[in-house]
PDB file of C-alpha atoms and ligand atoms in Angstrom:
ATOM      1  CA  UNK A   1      -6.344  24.318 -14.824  1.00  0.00           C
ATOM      2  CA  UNK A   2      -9.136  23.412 -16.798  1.00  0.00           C
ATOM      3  CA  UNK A   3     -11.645  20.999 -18.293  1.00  0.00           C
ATOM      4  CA  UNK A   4     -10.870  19.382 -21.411  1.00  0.00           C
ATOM      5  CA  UNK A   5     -12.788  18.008 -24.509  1.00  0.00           C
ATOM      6  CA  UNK A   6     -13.010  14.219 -24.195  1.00  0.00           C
ATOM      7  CA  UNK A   7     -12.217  11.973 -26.906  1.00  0.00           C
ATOM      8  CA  UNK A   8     -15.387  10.045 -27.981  1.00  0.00           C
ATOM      9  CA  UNK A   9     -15.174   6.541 -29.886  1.00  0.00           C
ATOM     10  CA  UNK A  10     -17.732   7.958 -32.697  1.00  0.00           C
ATOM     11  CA  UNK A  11     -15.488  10.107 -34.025  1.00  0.00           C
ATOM     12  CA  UNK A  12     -12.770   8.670 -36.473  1.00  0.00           C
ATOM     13  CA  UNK A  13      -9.723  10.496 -35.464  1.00  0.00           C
ATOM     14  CA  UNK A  14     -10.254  10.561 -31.844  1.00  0.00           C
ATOM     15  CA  UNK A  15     -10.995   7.049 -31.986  1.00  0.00           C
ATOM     16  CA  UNK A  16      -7.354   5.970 -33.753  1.00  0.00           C
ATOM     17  CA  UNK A  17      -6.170   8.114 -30.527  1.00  0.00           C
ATOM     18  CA  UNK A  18      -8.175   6.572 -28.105  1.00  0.00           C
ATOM     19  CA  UNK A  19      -6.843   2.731 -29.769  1.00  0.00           C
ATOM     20  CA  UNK A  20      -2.873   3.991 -29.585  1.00  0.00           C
ATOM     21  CA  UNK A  21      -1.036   2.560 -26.904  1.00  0.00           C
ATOM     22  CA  UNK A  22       0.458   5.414 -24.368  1.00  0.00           C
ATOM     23  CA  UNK A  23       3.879   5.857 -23.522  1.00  0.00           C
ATOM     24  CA  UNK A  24       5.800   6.155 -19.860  1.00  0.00           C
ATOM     25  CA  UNK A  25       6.278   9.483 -18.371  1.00  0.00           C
ATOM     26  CA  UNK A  26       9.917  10.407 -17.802  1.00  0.00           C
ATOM     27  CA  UNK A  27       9.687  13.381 -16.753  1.00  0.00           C
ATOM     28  CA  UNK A  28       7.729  14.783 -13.665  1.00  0.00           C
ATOM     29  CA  UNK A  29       7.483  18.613 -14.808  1.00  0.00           C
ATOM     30  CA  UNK A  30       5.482  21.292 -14.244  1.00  0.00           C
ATOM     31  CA  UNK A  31       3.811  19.907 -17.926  1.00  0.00           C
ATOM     32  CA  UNK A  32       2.992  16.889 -15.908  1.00  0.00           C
ATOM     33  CA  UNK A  33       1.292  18.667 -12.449  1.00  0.00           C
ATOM     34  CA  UNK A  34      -1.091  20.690 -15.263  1.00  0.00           C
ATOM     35  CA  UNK A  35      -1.958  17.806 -16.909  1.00  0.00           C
ATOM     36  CA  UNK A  36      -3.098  16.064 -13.992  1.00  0.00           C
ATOM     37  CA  UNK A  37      -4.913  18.748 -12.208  1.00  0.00           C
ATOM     38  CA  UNK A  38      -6.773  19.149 -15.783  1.00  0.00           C
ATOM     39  CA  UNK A  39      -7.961  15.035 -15.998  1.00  0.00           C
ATOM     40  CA  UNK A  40      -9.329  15.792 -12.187  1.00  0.00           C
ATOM     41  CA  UNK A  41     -10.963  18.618 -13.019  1.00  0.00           C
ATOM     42  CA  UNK A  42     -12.657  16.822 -16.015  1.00  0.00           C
ATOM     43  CA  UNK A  43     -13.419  13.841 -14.309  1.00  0.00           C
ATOM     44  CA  UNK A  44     -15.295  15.482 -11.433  1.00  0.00           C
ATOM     45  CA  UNK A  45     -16.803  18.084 -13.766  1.00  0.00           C
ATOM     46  CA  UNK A  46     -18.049  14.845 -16.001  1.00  0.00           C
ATOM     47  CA  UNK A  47     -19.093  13.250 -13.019  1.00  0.00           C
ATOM     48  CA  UNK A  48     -16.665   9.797 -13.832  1.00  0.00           C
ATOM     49  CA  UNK A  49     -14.865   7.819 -11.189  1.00  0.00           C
ATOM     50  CA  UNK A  50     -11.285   7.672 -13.828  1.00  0.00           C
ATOM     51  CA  UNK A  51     -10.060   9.014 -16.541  1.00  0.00           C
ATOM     52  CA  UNK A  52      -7.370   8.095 -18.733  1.00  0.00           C
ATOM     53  CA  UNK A  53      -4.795  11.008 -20.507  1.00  0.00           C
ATOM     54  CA  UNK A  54      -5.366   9.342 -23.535  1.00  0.00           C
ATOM     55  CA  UNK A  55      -9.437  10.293 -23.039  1.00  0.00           C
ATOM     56  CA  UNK A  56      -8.010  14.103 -23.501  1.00  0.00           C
ATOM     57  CA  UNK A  57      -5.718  13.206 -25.885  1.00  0.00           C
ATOM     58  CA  UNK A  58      -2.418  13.077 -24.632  1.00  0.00           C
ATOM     59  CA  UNK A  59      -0.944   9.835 -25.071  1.00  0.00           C
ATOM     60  CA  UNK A  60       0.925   9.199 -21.895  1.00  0.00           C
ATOM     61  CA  UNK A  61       0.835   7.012 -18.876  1.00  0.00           C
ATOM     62  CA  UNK A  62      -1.425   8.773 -16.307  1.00  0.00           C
ATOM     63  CA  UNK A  63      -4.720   8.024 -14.944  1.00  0.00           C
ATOM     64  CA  UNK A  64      -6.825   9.208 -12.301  1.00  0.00           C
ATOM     65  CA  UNK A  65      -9.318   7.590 -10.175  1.00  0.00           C
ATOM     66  CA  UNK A  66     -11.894   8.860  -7.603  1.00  0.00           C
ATOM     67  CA  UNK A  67     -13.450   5.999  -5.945  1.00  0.00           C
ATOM     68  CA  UNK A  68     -17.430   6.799  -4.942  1.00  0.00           C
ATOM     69  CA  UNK A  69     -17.781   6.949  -0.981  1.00  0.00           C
ATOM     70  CA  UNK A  70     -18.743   2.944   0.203  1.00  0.00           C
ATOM     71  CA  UNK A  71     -22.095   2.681   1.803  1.00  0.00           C
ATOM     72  CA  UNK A  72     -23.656   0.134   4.015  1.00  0.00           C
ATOM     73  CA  UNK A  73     -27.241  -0.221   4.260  1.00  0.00           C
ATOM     74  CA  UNK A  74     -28.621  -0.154   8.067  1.00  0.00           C
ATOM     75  CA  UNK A  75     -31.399  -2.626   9.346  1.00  0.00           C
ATOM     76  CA  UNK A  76     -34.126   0.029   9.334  1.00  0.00           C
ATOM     77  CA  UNK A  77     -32.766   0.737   5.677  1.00  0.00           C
ATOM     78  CA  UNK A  78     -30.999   3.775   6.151  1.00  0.00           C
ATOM     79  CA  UNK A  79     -27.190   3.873   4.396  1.00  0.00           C
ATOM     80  CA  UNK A  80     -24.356   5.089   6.616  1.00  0.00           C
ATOM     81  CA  UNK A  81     -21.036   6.293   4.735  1.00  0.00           C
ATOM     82  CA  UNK A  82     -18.360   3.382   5.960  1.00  0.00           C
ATOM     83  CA  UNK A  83     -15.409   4.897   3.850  1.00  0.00           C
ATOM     84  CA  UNK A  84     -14.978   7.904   1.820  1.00  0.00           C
ATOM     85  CA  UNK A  85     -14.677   8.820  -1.740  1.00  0.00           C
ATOM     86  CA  UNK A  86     -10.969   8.785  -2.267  1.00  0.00           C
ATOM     87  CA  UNK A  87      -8.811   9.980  -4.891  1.00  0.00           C
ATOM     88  CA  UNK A  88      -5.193   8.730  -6.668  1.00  0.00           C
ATOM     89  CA  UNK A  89      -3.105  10.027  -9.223  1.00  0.00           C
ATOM     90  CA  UNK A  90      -1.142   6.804 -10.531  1.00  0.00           C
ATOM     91  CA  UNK A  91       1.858   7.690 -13.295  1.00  0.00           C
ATOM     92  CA  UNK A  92       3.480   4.627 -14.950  1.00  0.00           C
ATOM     93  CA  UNK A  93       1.076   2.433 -13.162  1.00  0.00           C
ATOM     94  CA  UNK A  94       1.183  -1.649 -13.852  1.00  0.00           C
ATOM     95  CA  UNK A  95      -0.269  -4.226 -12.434  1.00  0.00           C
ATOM     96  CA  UNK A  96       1.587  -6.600 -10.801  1.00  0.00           C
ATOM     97  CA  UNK A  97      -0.360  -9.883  -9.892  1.00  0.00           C
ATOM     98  CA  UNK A  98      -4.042 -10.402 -10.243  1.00  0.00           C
ATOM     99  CA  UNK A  99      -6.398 -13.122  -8.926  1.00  0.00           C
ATOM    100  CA  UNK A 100      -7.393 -15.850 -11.135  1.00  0.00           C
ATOM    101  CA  UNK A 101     -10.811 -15.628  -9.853  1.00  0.00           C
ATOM    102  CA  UNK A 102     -12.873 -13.161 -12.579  1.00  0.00           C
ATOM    103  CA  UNK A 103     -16.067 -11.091 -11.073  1.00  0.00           C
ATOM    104  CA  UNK A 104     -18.610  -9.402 -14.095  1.00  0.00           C
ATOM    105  CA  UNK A 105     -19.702  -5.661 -13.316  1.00  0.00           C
ATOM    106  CA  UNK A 106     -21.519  -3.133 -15.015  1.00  0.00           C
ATOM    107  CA  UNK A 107     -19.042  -1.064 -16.568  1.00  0.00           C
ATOM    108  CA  UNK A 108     -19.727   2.581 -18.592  1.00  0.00           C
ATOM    109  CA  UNK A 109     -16.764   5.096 -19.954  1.00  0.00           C
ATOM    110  CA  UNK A 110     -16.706   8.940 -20.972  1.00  0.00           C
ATOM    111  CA  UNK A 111     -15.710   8.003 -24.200  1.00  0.00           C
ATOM    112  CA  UNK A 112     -18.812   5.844 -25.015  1.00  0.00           C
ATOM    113  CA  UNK A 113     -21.192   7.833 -23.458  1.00  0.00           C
ATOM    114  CA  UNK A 114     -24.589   5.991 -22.770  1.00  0.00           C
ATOM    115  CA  UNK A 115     -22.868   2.533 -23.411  1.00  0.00           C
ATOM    116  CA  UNK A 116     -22.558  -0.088 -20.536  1.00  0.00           C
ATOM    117  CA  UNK A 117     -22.018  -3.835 -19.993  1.00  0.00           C
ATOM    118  CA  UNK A 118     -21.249  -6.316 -18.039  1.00  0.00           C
ATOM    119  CA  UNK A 119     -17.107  -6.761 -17.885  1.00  0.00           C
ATOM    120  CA  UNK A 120     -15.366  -9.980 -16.130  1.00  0.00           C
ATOM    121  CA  UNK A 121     -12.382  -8.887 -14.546  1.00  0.00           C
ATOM    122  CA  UNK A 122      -9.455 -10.170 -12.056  1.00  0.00           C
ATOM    123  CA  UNK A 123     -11.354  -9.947  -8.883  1.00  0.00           C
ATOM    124  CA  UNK A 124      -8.339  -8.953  -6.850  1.00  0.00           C
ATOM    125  CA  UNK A 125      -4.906  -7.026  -7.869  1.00  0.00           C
ATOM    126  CA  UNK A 126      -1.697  -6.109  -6.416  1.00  0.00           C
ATOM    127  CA  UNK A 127      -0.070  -2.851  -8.161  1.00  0.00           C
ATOM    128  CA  UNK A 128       2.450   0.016  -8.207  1.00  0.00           C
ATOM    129  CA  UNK A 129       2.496   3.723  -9.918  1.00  0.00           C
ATOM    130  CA  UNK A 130       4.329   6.654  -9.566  1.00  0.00           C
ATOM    131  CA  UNK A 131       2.605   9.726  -8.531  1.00  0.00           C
ATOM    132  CA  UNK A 132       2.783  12.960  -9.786  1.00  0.00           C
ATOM    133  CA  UNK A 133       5.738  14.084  -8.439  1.00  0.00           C
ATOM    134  CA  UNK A 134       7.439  10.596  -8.974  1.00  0.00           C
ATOM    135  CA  UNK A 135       7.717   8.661  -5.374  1.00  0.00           C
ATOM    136  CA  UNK A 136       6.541   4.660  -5.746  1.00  0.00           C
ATOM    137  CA  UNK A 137       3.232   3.482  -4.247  1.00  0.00           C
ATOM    138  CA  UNK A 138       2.008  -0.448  -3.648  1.00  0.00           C
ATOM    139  CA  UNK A 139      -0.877  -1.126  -3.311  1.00  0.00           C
ATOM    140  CA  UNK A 140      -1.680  -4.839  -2.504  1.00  0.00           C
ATOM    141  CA  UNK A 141      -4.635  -7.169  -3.274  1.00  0.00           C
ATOM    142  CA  UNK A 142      -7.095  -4.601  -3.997  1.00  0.00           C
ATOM    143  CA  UNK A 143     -10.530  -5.292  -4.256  1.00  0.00           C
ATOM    144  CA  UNK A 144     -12.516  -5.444  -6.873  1.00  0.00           C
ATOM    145  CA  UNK A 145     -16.030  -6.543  -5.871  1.00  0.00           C
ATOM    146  CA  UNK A 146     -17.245  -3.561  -6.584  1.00  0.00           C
ATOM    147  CA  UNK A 147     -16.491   0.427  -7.882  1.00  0.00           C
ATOM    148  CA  UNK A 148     -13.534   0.030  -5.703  1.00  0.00           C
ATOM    149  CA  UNK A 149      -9.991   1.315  -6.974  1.00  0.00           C
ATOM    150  CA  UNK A 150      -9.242  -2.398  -7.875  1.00  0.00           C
ATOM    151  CA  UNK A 151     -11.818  -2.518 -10.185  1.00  0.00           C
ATOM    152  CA  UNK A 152     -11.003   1.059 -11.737  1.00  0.00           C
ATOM    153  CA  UNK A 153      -7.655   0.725 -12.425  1.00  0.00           C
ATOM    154  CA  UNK A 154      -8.097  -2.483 -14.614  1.00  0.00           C
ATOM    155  CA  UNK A 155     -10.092  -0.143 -16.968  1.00  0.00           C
ATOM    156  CA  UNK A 156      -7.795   2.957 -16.732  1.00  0.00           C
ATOM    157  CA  UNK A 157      -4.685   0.945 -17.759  1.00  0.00           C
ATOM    158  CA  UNK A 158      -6.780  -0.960 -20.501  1.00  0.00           C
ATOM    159  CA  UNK A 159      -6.801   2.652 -21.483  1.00  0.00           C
ATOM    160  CA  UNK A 160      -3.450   2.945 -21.834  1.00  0.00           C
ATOM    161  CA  UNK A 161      -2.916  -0.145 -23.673  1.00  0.00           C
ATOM    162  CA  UNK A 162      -5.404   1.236 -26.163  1.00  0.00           C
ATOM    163  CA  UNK A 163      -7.984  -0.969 -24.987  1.00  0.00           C
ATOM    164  CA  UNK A 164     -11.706   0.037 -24.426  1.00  0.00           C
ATOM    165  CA  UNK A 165     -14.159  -1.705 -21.917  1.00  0.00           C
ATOM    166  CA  UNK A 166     -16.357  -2.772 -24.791  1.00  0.00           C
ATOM    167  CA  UNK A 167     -13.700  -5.261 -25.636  1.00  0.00           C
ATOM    168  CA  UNK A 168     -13.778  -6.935 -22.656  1.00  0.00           C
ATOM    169  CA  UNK A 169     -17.202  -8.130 -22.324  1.00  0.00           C
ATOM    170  CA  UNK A 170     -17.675 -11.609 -23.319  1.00  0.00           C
ATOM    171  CA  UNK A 171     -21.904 -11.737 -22.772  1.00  0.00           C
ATOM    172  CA  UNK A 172     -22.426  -9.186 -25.581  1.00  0.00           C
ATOM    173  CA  UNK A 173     -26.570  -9.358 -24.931  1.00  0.00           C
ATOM    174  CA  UNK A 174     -25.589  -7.391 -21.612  1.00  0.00           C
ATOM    175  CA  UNK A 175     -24.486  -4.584 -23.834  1.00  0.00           C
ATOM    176  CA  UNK A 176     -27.194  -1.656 -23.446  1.00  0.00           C
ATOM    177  CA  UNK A 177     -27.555   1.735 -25.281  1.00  0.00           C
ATOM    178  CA  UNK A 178     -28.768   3.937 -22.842  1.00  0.00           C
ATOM    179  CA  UNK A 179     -28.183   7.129 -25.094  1.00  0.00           C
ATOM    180  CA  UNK A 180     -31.463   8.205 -25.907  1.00  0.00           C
ATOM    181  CA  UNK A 181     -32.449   7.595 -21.987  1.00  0.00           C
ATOM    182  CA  UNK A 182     -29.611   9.805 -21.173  1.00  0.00           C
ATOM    183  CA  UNK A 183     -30.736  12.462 -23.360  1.00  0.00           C
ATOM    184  CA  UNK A 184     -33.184  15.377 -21.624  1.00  0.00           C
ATOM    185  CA  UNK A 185     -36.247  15.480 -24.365  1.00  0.00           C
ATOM    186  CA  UNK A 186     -36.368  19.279 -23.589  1.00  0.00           C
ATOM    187  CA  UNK A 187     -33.339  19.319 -25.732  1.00  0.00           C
ATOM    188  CA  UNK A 188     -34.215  17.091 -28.588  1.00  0.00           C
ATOM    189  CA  UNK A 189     -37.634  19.204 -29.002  1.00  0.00           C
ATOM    190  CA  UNK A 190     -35.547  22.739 -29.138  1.00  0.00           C
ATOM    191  CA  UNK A 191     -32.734  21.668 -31.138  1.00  0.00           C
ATOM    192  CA  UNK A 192     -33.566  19.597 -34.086  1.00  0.00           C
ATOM    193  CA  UNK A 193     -30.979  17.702 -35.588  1.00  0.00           C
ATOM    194  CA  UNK A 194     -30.230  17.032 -39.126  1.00  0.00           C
ATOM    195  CA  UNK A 195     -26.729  16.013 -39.391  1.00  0.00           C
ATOM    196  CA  UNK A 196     -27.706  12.544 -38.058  1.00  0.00           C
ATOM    197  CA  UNK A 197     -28.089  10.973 -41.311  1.00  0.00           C
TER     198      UNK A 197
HETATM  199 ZN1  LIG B 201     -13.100   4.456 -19.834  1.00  0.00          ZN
END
């Protein structure tokens, strides 16, 4: 168990990683259990909602999701918790059929921290993984108005096909760099930088 370093696109040689297509998992080993109890552990620890192996470097066919709990607001605008945050480990996932309807979301990643824009995607898709210990799953016409797993897993397996979300937007003036935002000041005012040249 453990958190692990994610791979960032500024950096040269984690971003040729991050661009390399993964490859199917054949085997579902003890190797395989570790690695995904380490890409939960650094997705809840990073505070994401999926992460791809390639994001910690290994350059196989897993993904993890954790889906934020749904809320619905009340009409004395209060929010009650309709579902809860849920979790999947998908191996070898692929989607299967997708609407032909696209819906644009705000979209971010851990490895373009502070980055986000608006993505179109399939608003709908039907699709099957493994998990970890190798029984098939379906899961059909998932959602994807919203951070809902259908929406998710269109980015994770982008992932895998060496494909980042910043590829996908077609507006590019809703592209924001909310970096410096993201930053605490404390920090910049202690630590002075001066390899940012
Ligand atoms: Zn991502």
């Amino acid at each position: 168990m453990g958190i692990r370093h994610i791979l960032k696109i500024d950096n040269l040689a984690e971003k040729e990683i991050l661009k390399t297509k993964s490859v199917r998992v054949k085997q579902f080993d003890p190797g395989l259990q570790a690695l995904v109890q380490d890409m939960l552990d650094t997705m809840r620890e990073q505070g994401g909602v999926g992460l791809a192996a390639v994001q910690i470097g290994v350059l196989r066919r897993v993904l993890v999701i954790e889906t934020p709990p749904i809320e619905e607001e009340q009409e004395d605008g209060t929010t009650v918790e309709v579902e809860p945050s849920k979790a999947y480990v998908m191996v070898n996932p692929e989607i299967t059929e997708a609407g032909t309807d696209r819906f644009a979301m705000t979209e971010g990643c851990l490895s373009l921290p502070g980055w986000y824009g608006d993505v179109p995607r399939a608003d709908w898709v039907s699709f099957k993984y493994q998990d970890q210990w190798g029984k098939l799953h379906r899961i059909k016409h998932a959602d994807a108005h919203g951070y809902l797993v259908g929406r998710i897993v269109q980015h994770e397996i982008d992932h895998l096909d060496g494909i980042l979300f910043t590829e996908r937007i077609e507006d590019l003036s809703t592209l924001q760099d909310r970096r410096q935002k993201a930053k605490p000041r404390r920090v910049g005012l202690l630590r002075r930088r001066t390899a940012e040249t």
